[in-house]
mmCIF file of C-alpha atoms in Angstrom:
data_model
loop_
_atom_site.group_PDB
_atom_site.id
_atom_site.type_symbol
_atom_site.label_atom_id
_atom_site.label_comp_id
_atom_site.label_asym_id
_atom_site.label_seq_id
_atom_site.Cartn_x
_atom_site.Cartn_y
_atom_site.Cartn_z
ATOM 1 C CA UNK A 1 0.000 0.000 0.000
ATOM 2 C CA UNK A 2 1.160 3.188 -0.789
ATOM 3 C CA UNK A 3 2.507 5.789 1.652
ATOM 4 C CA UNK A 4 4.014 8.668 2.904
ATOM 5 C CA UNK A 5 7.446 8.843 4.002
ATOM 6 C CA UNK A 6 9.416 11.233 6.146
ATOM 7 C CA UNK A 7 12.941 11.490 6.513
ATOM 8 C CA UNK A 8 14.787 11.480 9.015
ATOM 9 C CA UNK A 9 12.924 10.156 11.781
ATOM 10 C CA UNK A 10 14.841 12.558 14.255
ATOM 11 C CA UNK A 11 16.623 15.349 14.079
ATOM 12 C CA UNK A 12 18.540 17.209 16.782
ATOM 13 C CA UNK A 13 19.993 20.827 15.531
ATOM 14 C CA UNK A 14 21.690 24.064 17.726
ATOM 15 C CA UNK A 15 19.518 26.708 17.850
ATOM 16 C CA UNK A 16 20.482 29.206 14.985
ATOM 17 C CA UNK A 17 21.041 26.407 12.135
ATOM 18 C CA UNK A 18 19.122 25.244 9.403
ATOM 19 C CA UNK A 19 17.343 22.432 8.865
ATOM 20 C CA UNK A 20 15.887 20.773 5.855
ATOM 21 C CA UNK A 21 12.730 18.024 6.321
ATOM 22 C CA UNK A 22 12.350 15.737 3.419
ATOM 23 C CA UNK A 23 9.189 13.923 2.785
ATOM 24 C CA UNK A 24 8.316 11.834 0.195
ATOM 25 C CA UNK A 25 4.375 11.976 -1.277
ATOM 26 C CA UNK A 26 2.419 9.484 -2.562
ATOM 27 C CA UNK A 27 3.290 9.047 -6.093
ATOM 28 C CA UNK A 28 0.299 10.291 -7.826
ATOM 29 C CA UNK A 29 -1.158 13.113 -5.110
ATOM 30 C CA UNK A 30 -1.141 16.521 -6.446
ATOM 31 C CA UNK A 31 -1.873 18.403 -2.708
ATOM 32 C CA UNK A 32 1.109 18.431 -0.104
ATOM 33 C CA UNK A 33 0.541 19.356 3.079
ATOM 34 C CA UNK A 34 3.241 20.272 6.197
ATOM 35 C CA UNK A 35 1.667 20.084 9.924
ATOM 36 C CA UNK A 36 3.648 20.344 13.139
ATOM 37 C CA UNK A 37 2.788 19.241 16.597
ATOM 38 C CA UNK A 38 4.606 20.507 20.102
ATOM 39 C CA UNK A 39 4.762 17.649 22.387
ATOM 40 C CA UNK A 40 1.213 17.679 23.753
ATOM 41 C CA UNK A 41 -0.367 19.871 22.080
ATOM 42 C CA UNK A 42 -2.718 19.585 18.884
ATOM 43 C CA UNK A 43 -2.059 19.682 15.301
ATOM 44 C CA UNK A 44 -1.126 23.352 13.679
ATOM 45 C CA UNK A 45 -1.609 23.433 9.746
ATOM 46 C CA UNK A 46 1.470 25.275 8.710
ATOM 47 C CA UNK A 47 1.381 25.371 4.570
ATOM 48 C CA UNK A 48 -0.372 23.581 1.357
ATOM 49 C CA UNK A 49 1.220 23.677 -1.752
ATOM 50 C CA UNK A 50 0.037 22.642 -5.449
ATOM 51 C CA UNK A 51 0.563 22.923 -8.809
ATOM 52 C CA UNK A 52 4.457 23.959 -7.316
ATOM 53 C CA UNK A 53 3.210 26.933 -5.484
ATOM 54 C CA UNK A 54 1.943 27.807 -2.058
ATOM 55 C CA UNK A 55 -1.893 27.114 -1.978
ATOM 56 C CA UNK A 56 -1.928 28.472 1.870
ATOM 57 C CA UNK A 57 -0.046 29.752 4.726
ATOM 58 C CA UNK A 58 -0.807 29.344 8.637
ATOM 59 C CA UNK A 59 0.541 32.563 10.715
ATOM 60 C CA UNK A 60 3.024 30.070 12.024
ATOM 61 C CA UNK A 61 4.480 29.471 8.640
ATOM 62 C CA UNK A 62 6.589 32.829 8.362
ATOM 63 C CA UNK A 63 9.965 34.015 6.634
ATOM 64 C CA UNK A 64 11.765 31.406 8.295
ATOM 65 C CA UNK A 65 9.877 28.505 6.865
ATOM 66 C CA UNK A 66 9.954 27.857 3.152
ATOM 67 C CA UNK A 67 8.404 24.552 0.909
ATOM 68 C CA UNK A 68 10.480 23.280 -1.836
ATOM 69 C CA UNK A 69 9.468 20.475 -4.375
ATOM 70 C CA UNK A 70 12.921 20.029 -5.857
ATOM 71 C CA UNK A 71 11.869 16.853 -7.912
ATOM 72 C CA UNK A 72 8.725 15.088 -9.115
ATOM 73 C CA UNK A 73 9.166 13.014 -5.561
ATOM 74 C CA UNK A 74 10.721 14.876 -2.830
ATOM 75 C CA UNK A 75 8.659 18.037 -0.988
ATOM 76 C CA UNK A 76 10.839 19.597 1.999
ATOM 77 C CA UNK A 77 10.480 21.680 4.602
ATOM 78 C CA UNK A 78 13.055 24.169 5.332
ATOM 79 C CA UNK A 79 13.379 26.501 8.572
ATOM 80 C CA UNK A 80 15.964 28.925 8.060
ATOM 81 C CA UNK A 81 17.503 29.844 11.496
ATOM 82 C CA UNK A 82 16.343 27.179 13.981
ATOM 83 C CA UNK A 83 14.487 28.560 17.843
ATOM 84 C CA UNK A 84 13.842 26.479 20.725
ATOM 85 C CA UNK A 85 9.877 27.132 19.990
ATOM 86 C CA UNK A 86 10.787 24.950 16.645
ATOM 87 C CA UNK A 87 11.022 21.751 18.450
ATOM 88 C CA UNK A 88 8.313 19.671 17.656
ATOM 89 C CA UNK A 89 6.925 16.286 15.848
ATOM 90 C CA UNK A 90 6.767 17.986 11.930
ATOM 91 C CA UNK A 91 4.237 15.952 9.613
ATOM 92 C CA UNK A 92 4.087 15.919 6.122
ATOM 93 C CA UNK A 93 0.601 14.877 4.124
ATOM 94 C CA UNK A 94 -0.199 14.229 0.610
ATOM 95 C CA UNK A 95 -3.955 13.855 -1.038
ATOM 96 C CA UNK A 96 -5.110 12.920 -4.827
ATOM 97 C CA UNK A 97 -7.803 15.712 -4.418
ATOM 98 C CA UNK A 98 -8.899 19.218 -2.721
ATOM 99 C CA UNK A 99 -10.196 19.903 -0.082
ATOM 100 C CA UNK A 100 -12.921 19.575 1.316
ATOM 101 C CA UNK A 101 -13.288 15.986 -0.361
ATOM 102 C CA UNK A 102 -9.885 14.883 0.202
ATOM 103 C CA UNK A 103 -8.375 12.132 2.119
ATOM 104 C CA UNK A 104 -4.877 13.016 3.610
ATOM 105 C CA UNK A 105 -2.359 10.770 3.873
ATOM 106 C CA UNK A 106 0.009 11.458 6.785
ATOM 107 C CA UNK A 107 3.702 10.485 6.876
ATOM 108 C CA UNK A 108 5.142 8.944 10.031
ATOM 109 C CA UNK A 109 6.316 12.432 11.326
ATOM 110 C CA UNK A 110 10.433 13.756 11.688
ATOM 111 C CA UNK A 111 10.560 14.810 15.582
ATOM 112 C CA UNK A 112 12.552 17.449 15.576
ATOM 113 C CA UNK A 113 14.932 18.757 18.471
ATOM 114 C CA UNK A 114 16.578 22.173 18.886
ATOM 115 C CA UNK A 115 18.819 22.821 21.834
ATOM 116 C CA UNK B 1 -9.581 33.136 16.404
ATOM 117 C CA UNK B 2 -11.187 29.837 15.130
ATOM 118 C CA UNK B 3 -11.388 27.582 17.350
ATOM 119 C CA UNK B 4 -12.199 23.666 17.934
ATOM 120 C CA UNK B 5 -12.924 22.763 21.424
ATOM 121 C CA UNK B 6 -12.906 19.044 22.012
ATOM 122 C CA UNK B 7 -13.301 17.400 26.034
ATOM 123 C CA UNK B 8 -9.433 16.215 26.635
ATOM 124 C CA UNK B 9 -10.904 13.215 28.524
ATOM 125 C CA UNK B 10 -10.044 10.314 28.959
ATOM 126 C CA UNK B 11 -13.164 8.905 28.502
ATOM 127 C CA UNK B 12 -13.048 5.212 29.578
ATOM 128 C CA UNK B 13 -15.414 2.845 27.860
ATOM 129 C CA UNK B 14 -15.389 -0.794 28.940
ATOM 130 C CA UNK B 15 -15.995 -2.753 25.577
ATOM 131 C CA UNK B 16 -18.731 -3.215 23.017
ATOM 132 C CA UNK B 17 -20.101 -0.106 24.321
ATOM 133 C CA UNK B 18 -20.513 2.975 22.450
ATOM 134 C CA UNK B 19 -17.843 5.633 23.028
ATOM 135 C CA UNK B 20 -19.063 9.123 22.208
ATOM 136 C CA UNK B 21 -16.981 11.751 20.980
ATOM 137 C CA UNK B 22 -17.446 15.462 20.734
ATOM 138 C CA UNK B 23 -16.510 18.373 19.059
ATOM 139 C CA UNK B 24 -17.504 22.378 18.714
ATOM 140 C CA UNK B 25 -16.202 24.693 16.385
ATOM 141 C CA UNK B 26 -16.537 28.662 15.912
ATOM 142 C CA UNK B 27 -16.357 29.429 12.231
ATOM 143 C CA UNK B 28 -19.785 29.004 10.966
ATOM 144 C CA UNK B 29 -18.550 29.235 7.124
ATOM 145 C CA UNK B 30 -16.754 25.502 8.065
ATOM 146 C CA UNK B 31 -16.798 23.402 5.349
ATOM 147 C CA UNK B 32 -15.807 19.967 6.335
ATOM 148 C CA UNK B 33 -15.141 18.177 9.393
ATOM 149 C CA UNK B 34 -12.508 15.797 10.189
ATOM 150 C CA UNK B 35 -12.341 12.836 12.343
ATOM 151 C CA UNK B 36 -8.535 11.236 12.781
ATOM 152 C CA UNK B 37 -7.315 8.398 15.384
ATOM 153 C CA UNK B 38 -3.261 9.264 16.784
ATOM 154 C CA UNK B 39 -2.194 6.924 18.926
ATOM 155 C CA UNK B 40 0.914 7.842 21.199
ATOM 156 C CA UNK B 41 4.168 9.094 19.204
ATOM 157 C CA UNK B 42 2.075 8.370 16.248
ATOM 158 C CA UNK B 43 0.743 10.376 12.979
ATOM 159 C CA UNK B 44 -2.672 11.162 12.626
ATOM 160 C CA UNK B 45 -4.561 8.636 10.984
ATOM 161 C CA UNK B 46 -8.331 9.828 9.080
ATOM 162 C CA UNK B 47 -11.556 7.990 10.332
ATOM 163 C CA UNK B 48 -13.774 9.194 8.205
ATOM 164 C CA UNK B 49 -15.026 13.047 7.131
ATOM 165 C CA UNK B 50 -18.584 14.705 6.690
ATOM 166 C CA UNK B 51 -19.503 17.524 5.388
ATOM 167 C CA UNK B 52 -23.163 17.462 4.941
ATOM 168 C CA UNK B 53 -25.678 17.827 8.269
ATOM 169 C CA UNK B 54 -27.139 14.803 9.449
ATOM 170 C CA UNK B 55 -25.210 10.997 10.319
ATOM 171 C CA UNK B 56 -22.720 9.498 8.059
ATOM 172 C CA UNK B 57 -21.674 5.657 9.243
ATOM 173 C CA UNK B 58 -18.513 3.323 8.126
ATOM 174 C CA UNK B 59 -18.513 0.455 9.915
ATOM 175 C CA UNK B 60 -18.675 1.223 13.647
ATOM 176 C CA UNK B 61 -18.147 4.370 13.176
ATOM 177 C CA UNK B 62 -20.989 7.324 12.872
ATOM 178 C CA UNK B 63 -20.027 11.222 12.339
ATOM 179 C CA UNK B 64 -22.831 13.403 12.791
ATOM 180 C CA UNK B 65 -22.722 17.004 11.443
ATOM 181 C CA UNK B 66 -25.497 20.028 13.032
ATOM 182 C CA UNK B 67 -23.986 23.133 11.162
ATOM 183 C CA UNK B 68 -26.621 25.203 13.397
ATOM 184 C CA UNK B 69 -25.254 24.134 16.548
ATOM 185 C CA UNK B 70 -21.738 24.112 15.410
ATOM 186 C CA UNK B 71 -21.089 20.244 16.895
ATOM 187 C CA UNK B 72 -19.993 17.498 15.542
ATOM 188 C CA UNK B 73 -19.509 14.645 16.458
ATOM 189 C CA UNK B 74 -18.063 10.831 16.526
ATOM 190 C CA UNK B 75 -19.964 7.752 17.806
ATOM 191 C CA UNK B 76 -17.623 4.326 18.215
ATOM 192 C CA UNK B 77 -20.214 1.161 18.329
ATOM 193 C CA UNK B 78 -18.829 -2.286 19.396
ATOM 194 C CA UNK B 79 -15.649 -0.389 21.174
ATOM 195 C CA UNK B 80 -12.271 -2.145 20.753
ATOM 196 C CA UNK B 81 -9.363 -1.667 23.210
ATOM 197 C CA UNK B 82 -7.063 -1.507 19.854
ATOM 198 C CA UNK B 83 -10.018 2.099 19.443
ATOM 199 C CA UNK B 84 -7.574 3.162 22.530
ATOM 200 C CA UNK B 85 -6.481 6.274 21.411
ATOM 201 C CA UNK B 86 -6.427 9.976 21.020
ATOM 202 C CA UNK B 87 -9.020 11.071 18.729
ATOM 203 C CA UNK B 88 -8.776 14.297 17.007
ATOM 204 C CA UNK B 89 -11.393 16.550 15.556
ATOM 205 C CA UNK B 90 -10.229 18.987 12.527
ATOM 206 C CA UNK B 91 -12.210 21.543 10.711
ATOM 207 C CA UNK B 92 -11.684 23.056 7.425
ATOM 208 C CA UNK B 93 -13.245 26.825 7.252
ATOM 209 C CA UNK B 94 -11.892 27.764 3.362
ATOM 210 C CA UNK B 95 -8.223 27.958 3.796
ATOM 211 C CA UNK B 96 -6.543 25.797 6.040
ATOM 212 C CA UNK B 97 -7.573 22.871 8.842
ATOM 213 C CA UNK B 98 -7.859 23.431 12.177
ATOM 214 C CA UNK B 99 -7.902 20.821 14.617
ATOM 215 C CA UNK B 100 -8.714 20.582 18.411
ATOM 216 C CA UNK B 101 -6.889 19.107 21.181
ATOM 217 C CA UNK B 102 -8.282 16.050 21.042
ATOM 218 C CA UNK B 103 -10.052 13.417 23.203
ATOM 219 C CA UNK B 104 -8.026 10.536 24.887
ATOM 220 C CA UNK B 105 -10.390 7.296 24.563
ATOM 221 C CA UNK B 106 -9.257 4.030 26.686
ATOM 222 C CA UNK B 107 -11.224 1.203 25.862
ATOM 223 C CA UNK B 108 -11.203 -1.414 28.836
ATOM 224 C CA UNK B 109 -11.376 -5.171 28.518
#
């Protein structure tokens, strides 16, 4: 069965570095999808992209994040200059349609650390 | 602000009984309505989404949608203990989801 995957599973960064989350879609969604989650706390949409672009932005997602879909597989996450308030679980999702009819697929999640 | 208030629980269930799950939103221009299972140091994983008022059932599972009242909810028949888990209630207004805290469920042998 096809599925979402996130690479890597953990990541531990100093505050003040970059860091670069790779996920890899299902092959033939079109809708991408970043989430994070702080340890306890509920899930916070942070950006959709399609058709290569931006489709929306969360308040969270400011000039320190950016979304890159280098290649027809990988979609990644970048956060410029790392803060403590980054650490979280980070997901990635992928869907075949829009919302509000869409099913997404979540990837396992890259728990990210910054000290 | 738009919010999604779910009760953090736990609700306990033992089981085959029906566990009851609920969920209130502000925006009244939400679309859909999301129901996902995350168990612990997991990814969220969808149940099953409505977006028209009334019941919609898969198996033991029945979302019910009253736009008026802004409440929706999830109803788990025949509870499992593998249903053990936190279950998470997400709304989609026009632009982006929002989901609630969610509601820990433990299902009891």
């Amino acid at each position: 069965e096809p599925e979402v995957t996130q690479t890597p599973s953990h990541q531990v960064t100093q505050m003040g570095q970059e860091v670069i989350l790779r996920c890899v879609p299902i092959s033939n969604h079109l809708y991408f999808y970043w989430y994070r989650q702080i340890l306890g706390q509920k899930v916070e949409f942070l950006v959709s992209f399609y058709n290569n672009e931006i489709s929306e932005k969360s308040e969270i997602f400011d000039d320190q994040f950016s979304v890159e879909r280098p290649d027809g597989s990988n979609f990644t996450l970048k956060i410029r200059s790392t803060k403590l308030e980054d650490s979280a679980m980070y997901f990635c999702a992928s869907s075949d349609e829009a919302v509000p009819y869409n099913e997404q697929f979540f990837g396992p999640g890259t728990r990210l650390t910054v000290l | 602000q738009k919010e999604v208030e779910q009760n953090s629980g736990p609700l306990s269930v033992p089981e085959g009984a029906i566990a009851s799950l609920n969920c209130t939103y502000s925006d009244r221009g939400s679309q859909s309505f999301f129901w996902y299972r995350q168990y612990s140091g997991k990814s969220p994983e969808l149940i099953m989404f409505i977006y028209s008022n009334g019941d919609k059932e898969d198996g033991r599972f029945t979302a019910q949608l009253n736009k008026a009242s802004q409440y929706v909810s999830l109803l788990i028949r025949d509870s499992q203990p593998s249903d053990s888990a936190t279950y998470l209630c997400a709304v989609y207004p026009g632009n982006q989801f929002y989901f609630g805290t969610g509601t820990s469920l433990t299902v009891i042998p």
